[in-house]
Coordinates of C-alpha atoms in Angstrom, one line a residue:
X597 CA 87.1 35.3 74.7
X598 CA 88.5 36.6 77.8
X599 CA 92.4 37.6 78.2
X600 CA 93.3 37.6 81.6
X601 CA 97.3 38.5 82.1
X602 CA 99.4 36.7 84.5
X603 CA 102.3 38.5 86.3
X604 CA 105.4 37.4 86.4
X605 CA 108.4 39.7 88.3
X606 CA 112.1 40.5 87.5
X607 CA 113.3 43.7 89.1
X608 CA 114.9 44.2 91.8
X609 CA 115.6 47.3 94.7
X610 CA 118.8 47.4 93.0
X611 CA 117.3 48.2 89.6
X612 CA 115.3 50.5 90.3
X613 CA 117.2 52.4 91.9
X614 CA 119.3 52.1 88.6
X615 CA 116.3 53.9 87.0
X616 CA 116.1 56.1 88.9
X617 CA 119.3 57.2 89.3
X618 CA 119.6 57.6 85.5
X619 CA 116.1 59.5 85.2
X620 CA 117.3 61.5 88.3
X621 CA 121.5 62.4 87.4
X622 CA 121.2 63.8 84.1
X623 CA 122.4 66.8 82.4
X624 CA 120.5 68.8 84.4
X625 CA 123.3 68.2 87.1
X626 CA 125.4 70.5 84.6
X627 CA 123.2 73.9 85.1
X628 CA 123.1 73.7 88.8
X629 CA 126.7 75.6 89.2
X630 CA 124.5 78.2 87.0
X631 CA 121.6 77.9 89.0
X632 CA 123.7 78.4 92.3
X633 CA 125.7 81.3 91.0
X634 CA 122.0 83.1 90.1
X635 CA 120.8 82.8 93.9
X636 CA 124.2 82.8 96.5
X637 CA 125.1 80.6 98.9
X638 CA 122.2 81.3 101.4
X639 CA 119.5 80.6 98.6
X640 CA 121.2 78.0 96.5
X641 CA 121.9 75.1 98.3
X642 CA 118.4 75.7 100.5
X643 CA 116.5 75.7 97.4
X644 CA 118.0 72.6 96.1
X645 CA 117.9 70.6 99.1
X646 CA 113.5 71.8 99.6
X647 CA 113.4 70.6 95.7
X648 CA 114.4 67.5 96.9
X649 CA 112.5 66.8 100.1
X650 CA 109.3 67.4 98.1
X651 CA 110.3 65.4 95.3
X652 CA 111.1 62.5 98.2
X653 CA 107.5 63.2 99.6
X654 CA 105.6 63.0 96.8
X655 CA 107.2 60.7 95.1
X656 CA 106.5 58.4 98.2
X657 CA 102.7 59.3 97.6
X658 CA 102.8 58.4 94.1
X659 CA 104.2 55.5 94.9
X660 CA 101.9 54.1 96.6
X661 CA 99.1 54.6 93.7
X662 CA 100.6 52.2 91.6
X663 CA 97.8 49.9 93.0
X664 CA 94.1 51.4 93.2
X665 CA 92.5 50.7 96.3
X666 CA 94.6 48.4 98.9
X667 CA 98.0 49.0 98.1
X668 CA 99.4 45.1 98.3
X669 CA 96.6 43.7 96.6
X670 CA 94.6 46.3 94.5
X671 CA 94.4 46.6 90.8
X672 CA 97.7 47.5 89.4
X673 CA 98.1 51.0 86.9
X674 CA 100.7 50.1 84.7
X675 CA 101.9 54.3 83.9
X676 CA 101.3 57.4 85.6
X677 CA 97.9 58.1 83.2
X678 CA 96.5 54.5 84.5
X679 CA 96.7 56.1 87.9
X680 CA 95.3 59.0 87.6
X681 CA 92.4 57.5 85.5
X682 CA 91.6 55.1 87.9
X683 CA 91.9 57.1 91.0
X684 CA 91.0 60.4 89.7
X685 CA 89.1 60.3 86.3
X686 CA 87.1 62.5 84.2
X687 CA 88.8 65.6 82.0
X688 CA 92.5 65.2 84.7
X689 CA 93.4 62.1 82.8
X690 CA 93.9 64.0 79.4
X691 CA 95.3 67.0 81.4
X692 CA 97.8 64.7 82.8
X693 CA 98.3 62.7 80.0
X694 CA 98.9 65.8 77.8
X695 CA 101.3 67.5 80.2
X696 CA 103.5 64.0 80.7
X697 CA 104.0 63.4 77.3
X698 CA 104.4 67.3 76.2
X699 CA 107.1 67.0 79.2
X700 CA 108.9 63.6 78.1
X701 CA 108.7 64.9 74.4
X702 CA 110.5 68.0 75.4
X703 CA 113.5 66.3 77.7
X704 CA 114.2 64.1 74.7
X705 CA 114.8 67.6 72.8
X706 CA 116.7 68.7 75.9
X707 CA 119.2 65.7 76.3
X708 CA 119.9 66.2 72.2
X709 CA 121.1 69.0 73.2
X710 CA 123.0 68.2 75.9
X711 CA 124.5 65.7 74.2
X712 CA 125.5 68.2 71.2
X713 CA 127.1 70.2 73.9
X714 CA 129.2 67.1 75.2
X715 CA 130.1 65.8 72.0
X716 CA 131.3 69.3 70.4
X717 CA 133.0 70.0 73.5
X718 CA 135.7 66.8 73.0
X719 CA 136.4 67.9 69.2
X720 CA 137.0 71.6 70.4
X721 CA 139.1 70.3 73.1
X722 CA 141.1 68.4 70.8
X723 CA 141.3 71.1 68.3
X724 CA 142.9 73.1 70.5
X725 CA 145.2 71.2 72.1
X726 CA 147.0 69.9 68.3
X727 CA 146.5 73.9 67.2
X728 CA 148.1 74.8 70.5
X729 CA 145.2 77.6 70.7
X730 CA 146.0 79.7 67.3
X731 CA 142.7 77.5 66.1
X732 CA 139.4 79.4 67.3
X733 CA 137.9 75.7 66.5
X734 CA 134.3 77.2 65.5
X735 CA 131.4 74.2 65.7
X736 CA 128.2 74.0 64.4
X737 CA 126.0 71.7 66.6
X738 CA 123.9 70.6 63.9
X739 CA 126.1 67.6 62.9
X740 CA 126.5 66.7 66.8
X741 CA 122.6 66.4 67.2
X742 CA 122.1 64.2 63.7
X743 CA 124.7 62.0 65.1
X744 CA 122.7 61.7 68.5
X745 CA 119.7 60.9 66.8
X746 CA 121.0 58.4 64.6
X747 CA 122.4 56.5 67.3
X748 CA 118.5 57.1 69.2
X749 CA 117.1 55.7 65.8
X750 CA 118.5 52.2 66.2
X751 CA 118.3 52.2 70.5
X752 CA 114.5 53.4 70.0
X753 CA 113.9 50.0 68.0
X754 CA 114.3 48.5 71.4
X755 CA 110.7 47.1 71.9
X756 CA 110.4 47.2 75.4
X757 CA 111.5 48.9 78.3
X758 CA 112.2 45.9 80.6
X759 CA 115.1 44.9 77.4
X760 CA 116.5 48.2 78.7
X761 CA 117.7 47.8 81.9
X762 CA 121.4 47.5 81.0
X763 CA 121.3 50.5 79.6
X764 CA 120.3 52.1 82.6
X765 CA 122.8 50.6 84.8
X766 CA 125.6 52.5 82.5
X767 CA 123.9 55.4 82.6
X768 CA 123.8 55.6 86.4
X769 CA 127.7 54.9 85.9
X770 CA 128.5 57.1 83.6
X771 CA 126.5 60.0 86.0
X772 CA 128.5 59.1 88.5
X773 CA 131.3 59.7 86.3
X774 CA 131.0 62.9 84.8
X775 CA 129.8 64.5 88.1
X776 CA 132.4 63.0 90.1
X777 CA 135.3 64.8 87.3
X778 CA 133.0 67.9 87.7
X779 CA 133.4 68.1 91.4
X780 CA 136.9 66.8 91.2
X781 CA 138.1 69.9 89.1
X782 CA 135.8 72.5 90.8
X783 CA 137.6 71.4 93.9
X784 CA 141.1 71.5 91.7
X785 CA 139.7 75.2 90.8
X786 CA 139.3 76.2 94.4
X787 CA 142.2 75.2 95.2
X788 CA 144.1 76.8 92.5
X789 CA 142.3 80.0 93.5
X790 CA 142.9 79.4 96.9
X791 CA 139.6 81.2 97.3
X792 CA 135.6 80.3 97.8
X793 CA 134.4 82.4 94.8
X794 CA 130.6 84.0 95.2
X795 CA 128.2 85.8 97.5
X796 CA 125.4 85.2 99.5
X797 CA 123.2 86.7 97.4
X798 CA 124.2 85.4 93.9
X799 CA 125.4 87.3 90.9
X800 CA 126.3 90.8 91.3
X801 CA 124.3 93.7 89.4
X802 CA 126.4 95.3 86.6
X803 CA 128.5 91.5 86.4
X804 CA 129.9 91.2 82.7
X805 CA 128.9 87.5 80.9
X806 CA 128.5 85.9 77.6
X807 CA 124.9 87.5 77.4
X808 CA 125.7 90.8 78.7
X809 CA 126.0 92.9 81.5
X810 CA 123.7 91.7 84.3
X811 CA 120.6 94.8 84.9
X812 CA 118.2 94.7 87.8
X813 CA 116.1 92.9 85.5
X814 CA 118.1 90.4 84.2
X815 CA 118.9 89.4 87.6
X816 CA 115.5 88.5 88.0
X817 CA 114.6 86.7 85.4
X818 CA 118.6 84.4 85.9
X819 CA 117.0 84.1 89.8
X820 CA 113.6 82.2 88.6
X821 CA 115.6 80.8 85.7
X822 CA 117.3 78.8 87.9
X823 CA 114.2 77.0 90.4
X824 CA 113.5 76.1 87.0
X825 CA 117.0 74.2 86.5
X826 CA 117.0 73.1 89.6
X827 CA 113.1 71.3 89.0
X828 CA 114.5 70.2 86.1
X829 CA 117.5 68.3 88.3
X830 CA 114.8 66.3 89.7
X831 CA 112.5 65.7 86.9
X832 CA 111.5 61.8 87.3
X833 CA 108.0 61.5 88.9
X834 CA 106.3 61.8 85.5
X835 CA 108.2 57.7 84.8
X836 CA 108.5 57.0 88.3
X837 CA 105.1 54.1 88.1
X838 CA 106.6 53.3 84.5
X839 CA 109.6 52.4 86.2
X840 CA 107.9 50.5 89.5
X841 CA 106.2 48.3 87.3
X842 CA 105.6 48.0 83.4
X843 CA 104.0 45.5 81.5
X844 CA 105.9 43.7 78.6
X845 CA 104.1 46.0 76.0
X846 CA 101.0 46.1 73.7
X847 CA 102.1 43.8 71.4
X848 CA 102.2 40.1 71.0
X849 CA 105.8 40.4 70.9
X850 CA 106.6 39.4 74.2
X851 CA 103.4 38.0 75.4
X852 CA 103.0 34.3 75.7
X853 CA 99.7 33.0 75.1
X854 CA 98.4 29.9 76.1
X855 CA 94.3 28.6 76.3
X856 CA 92.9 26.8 79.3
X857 CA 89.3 26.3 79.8
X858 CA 88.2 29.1 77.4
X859 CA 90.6 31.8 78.9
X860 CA 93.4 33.1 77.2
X861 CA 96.1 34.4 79.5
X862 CA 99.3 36.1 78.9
X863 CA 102.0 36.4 80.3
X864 CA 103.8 40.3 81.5
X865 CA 106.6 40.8 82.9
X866 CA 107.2 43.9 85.7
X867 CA 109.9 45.4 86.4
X868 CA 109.7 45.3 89.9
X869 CA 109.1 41.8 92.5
X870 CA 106.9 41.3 94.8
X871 CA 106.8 40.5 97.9
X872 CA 107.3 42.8 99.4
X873 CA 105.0 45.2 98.3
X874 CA 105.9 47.1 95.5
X875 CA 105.4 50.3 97.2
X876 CA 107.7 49.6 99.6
X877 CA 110.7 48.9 97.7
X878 CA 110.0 51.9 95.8
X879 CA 110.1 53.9 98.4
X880 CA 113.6 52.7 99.7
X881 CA 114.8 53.3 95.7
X882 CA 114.1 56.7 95.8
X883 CA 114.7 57.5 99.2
X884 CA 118.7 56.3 98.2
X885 CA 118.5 57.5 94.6
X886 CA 117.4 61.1 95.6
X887 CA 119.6 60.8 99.0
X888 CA 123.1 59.8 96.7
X889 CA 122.0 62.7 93.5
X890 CA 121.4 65.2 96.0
X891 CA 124.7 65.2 97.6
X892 CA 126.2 65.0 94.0
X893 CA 124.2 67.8 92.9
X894 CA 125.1 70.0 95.8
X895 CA 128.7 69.2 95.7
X896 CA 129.0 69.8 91.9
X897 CA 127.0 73.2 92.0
X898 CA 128.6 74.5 95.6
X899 CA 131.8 73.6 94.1
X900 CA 131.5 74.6 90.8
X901 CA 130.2 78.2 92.3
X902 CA 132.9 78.3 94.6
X903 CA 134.9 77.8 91.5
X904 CA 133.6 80.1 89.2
X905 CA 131.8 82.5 91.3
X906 CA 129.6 85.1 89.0
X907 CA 131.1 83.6 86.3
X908 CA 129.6 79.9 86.5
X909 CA 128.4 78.1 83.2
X910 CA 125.8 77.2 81.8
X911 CA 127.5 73.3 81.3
X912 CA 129.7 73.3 84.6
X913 CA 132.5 71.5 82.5
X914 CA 132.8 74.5 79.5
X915 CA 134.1 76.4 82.4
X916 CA 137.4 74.4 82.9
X917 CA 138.8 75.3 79.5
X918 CA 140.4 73.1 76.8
X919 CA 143.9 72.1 78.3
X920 CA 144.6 71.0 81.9
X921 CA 143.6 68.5 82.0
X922 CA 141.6 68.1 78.6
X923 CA 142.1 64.2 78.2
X924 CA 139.8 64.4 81.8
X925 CA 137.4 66.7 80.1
X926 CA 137.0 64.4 77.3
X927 CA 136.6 61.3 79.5
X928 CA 134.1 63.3 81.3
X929 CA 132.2 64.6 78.3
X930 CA 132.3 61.1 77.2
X931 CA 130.2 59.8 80.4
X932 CA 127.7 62.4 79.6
X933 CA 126.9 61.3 75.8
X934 CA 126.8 57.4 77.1
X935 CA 124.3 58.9 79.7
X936 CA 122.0 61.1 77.5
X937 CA 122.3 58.0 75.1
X938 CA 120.7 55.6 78.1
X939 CA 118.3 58.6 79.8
X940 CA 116.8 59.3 75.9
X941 CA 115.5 55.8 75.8
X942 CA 114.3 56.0 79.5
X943 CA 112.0 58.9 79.2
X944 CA 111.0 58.2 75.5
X945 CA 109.8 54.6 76.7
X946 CA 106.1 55.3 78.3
X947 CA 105.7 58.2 75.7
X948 CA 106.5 55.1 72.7
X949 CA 104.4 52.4 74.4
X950 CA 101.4 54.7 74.8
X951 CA 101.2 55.9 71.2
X952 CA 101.4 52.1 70.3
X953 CA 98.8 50.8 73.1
X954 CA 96.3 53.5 71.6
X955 CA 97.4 52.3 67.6
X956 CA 97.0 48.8 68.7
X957 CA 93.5 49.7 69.8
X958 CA 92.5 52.0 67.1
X959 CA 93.1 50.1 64.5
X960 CA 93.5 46.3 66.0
X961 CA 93.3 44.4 62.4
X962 CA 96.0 46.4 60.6
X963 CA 98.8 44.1 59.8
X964 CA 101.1 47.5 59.9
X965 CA 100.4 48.5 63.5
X966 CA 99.9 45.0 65.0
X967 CA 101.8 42.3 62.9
X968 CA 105.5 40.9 64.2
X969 CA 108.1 39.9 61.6
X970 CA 110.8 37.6 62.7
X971 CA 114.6 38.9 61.7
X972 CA 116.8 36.4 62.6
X973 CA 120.3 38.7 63.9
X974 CA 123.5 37.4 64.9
X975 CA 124.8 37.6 68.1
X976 CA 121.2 38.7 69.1
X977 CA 118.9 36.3 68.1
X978 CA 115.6 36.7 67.1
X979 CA 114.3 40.3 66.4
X980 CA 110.3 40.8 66.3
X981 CA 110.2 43.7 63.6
X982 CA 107.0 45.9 64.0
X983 CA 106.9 48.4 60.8
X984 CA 104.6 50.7 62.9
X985 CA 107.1 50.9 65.9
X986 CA 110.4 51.5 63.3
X987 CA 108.3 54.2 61.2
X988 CA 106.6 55.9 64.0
X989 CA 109.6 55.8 66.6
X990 CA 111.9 57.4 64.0
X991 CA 109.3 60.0 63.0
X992 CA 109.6 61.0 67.0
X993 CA 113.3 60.6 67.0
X994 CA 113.7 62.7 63.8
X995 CA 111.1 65.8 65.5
X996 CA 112.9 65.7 68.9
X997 CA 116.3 66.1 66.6
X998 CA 115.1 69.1 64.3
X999 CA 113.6 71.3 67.0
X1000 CA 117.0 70.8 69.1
X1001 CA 118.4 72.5 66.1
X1002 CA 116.2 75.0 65.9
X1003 CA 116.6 76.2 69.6
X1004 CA 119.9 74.9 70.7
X1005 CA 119.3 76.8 74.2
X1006 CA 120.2 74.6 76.9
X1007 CA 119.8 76.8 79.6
X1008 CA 116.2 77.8 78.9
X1009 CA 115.0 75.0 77.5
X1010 CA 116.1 73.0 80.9
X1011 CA 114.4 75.7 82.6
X1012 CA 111.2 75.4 81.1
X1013 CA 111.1 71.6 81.0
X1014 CA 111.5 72.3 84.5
X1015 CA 108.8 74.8 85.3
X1016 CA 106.6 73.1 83.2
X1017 CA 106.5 69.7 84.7
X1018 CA 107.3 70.0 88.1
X1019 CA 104.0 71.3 89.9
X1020 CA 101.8 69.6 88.1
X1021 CA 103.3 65.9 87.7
X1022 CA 105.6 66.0 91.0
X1023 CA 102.9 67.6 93.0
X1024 CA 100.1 68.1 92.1
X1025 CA 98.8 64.8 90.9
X1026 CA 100.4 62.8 93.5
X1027 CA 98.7 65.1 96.2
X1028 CA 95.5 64.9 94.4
X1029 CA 95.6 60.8 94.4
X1030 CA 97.0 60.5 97.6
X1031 CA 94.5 62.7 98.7
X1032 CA 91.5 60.7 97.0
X1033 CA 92.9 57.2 98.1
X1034 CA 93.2 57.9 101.3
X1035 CA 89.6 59.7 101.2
X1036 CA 91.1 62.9 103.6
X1037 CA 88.5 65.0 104.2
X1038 CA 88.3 68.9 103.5
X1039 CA 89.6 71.4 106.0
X1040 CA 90.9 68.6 108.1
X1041 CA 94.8 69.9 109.4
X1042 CA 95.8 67.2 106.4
X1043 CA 94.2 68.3 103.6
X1044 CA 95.2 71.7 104.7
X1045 CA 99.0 71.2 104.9
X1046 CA 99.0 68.9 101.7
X1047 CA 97.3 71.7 100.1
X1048 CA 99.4 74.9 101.3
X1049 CA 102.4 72.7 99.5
X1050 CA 100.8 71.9 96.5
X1051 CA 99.8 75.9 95.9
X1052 CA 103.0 76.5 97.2
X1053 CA 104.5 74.9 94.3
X1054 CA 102.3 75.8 92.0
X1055 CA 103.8 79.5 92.7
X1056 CA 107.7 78.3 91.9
X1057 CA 106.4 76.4 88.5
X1058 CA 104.8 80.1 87.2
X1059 CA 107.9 81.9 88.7
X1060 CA 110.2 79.5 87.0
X1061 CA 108.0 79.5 83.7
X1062 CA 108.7 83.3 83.6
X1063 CA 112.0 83.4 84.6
X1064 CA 113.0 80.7 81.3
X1065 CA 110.5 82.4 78.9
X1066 CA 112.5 85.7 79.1
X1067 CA 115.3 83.6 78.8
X1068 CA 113.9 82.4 75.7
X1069 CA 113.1 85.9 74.3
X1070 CA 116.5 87.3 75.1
X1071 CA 118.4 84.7 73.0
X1072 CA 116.2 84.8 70.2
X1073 CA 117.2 88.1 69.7
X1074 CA 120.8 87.3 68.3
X1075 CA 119.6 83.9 67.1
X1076 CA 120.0 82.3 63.8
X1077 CA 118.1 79.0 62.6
X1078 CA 120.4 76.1 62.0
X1079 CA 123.6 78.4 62.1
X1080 CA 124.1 78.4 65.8
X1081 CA 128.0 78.0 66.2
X1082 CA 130.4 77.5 69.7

């Protein structure tokens, strides 16, 4: 019995660009007045905008590996691992496989919480304003990061990521939102101060903040801190195939067989249409997605440092305060919890279907990994229940939730997310495949310059690694288990 599939096509430039857009504007977006105040106005805004022509670059090149071989007509690779085996092979397909996941595991901790943040930051608001400020309004995230993972519970039971594309045309909205209230009151700010806060060389030695007084080496460490918040920013390479094109998933749920001449065929759907090649219209998505993000992110963290100067937050919109105006505050804390809501499912997508392509295969004639139960549901229709997907999805929901509460860091953890996944998934690989497709030989002026940017890289990950670790180290210092309050 052979099982051939059969392709059938329903994205669009449009949509993709919608994925991107949502992988792309996340909370990250939030740190980057942080990350600007830790470098100045010379090194800031430079930095961001080289993190983004080499996330343009190589995303182009990994692009272009969705297909192995000729790149209209070549076999496709259906995630980033599917590239890499079938271009690179051997032990890099684990080492990439374990680095993607490890990565995608951890921003799922990192937007719960974000979205604690968010969602504590509209009841503090609100506190305040009725108490009129005699009300400290003291929070425990804990019950902020149960209620995200509830809600991620129930969106994870989403079988496939194609049924998600809605969710990440809110998303991108709701980005646009809260970072367009950001810039709007750190231009109010400026305004008000009638002053462009900050230095060309970033925070000042001996500079007072909620972790101290800023030493030599603290300054350091904040410095390489930030490239990692500012990888972070631009952390989408390691879905960027998932979201070119993905196959309905591993189940029969959405594949429709039918038998001609001793063949069995089924149908998958992509995400993206072709002609033209897909390739192509990837390129233009993330040539506008990282072109429209980028401006946002530099206006949000100039502005925000011209704002707040050596003082910039951590979350750019903690620094506004709880009263004028807090009803835009809330609105905009609002957008982000509706994002974090859409970019959790997002990332947590290829991580899901690849533990439940390797179930399906491991153990093929279990009824609890591969049987479908029909659940008729209003308004919805017809839900195929999978008991392997609902147990094992909330298992990962639950884990993502609990170590959020156990380091509620925000800062650091975005850091090292960042530092950890940008060199080798955004460069790295892509260079390496690019590099094998196009069989460029050694020494050539090519290889060379592909090469200098990939080691190049490398360098910033380690630096940024460093910087986040101490991070790390430093707050765990005054840091309680589960009893971490705002």
């Amino acid at each position: 019995m052979i099982l051939e599939p059969i392709y059938a096509s329903a994205g669009t430039f449009w949509t993709a660009t919608a994925h991107i857009i949502t992988a792309v504007i996340g909370s990250g977006v939030l740190s980057l007045a942080w990350a600007v105040a830790q470098l100045g106005w010379v090194a800031g805004p430079t930095v961001m905008l080289l993190f983004a022509l080499v996330n343009l670059y190589t995303s182009n090149l990994l692009a272009m590996c969705y297909r192995t071989g000729d790149p209209v007509t070549g076999k496709r690779n259906y995630t980033y691992m599917d590239a890499v085996k079938s271009t690179l092979g051997g032990k890099k397909v684990k080492l990439c496989g374990l680095i993607q996941y490890v990565n995608l595991f951890g921003i799922s901790i990192g937007y719960t919480i974000a979205a604690s943040v968010s969602m504590m930051a509209i009841k503090r608001s609100n506190c305040y304003h009725k108490s009129h400020g005699n009300d400290p309004c003291h929070l425990s995230s804990n019950v902020f990061m149960i209620t995200f993972g509830v809600a991620e519970i129930i969106l994870s039971q989403i079988p496939d990521f194609d049924q998600v594309w809605w969710l990440s045309i809110v998303a991108a909205i709701m980005s646009f939102t809260y970072s367009a209230v950001g810039l709007g009151l750190g231009i109010g700010k400026v305004v008000e101060n009638k002053i462009f806060k900050g230095s060309l060389m970033g925070i000042s030695i001996g500079t007072v903040t909620q972790g101290g007084t800023v030493t030599d080496t603290q300054k350091m460490w904040r410095s390489l801190q930030a490239l990692g918040a500012m990888a972070f920013a631009y952390s989408f390479s390691i879905i960027l195939i998932e979201i070119q094109v993905l196959p309905s998933h591993v189940f029969k749920t959405r594949r429709i067989h039918f038998c001609t001449q001793k063949k069995y065929f089924s149908l998958m759907q992509d995400t993206l249409r072709s002609p033209p090649a897909e390739y192509k219209t990837m390129r233009k998505s993330t040539f506008l997605s990282i072109t429209v993000t980028t401006v946002f992110y530099l206006l949000c963290g100039c502005m925000g440092y011209a704002a707040f100067g050596d003082n910039a937050p951590g979350n750019l919109l903690t620094g506004f305060g709880f009263y004028n105006p807090y009803w835009l505050l809330d609105i905009a804390n609002l957008a982000i919890i509706v994002h974090l809501v859409g970019a959790y499912q997002v990332f947590s997508q290829p991580l899901f279907a690849f533990v439940e392509k390797w179930s399906a295969h491991k153990w093929a004639k279990s009824n609890f990994v591969t049987a479908e139960y029909e659940i008729p549901i209003p308004l919805y229709g017809v839900y195929q229940l999978n008991l392997f997907r609902l147990v094992w999805r909330t298992i990962f929901v639950l884990l993502t939730t609990l170590i959020a509460m156990l380091m509620p860091f925000f800062n650091d953890v975005v850091g090292i997310l960042g530092a950890f996944g940008f060199w080798p998934l955004t460069v790295y690989f892509p260079i390496d495949m690019y590099i094998c497709q196009k069989k460029i030989q050694r020494w050539t002026s090519r290889w060379l310059g592909l090469q200098i940017l990939s080691v190049t890289c490398l360098f910033v990950s380690i630096a940024a690694a460093v910087g986040s670790i101490a991070g790390v180290v430093l707050d765990l210092k005054t840091y309680k288990p589960f009893k971490t309050s705002y």
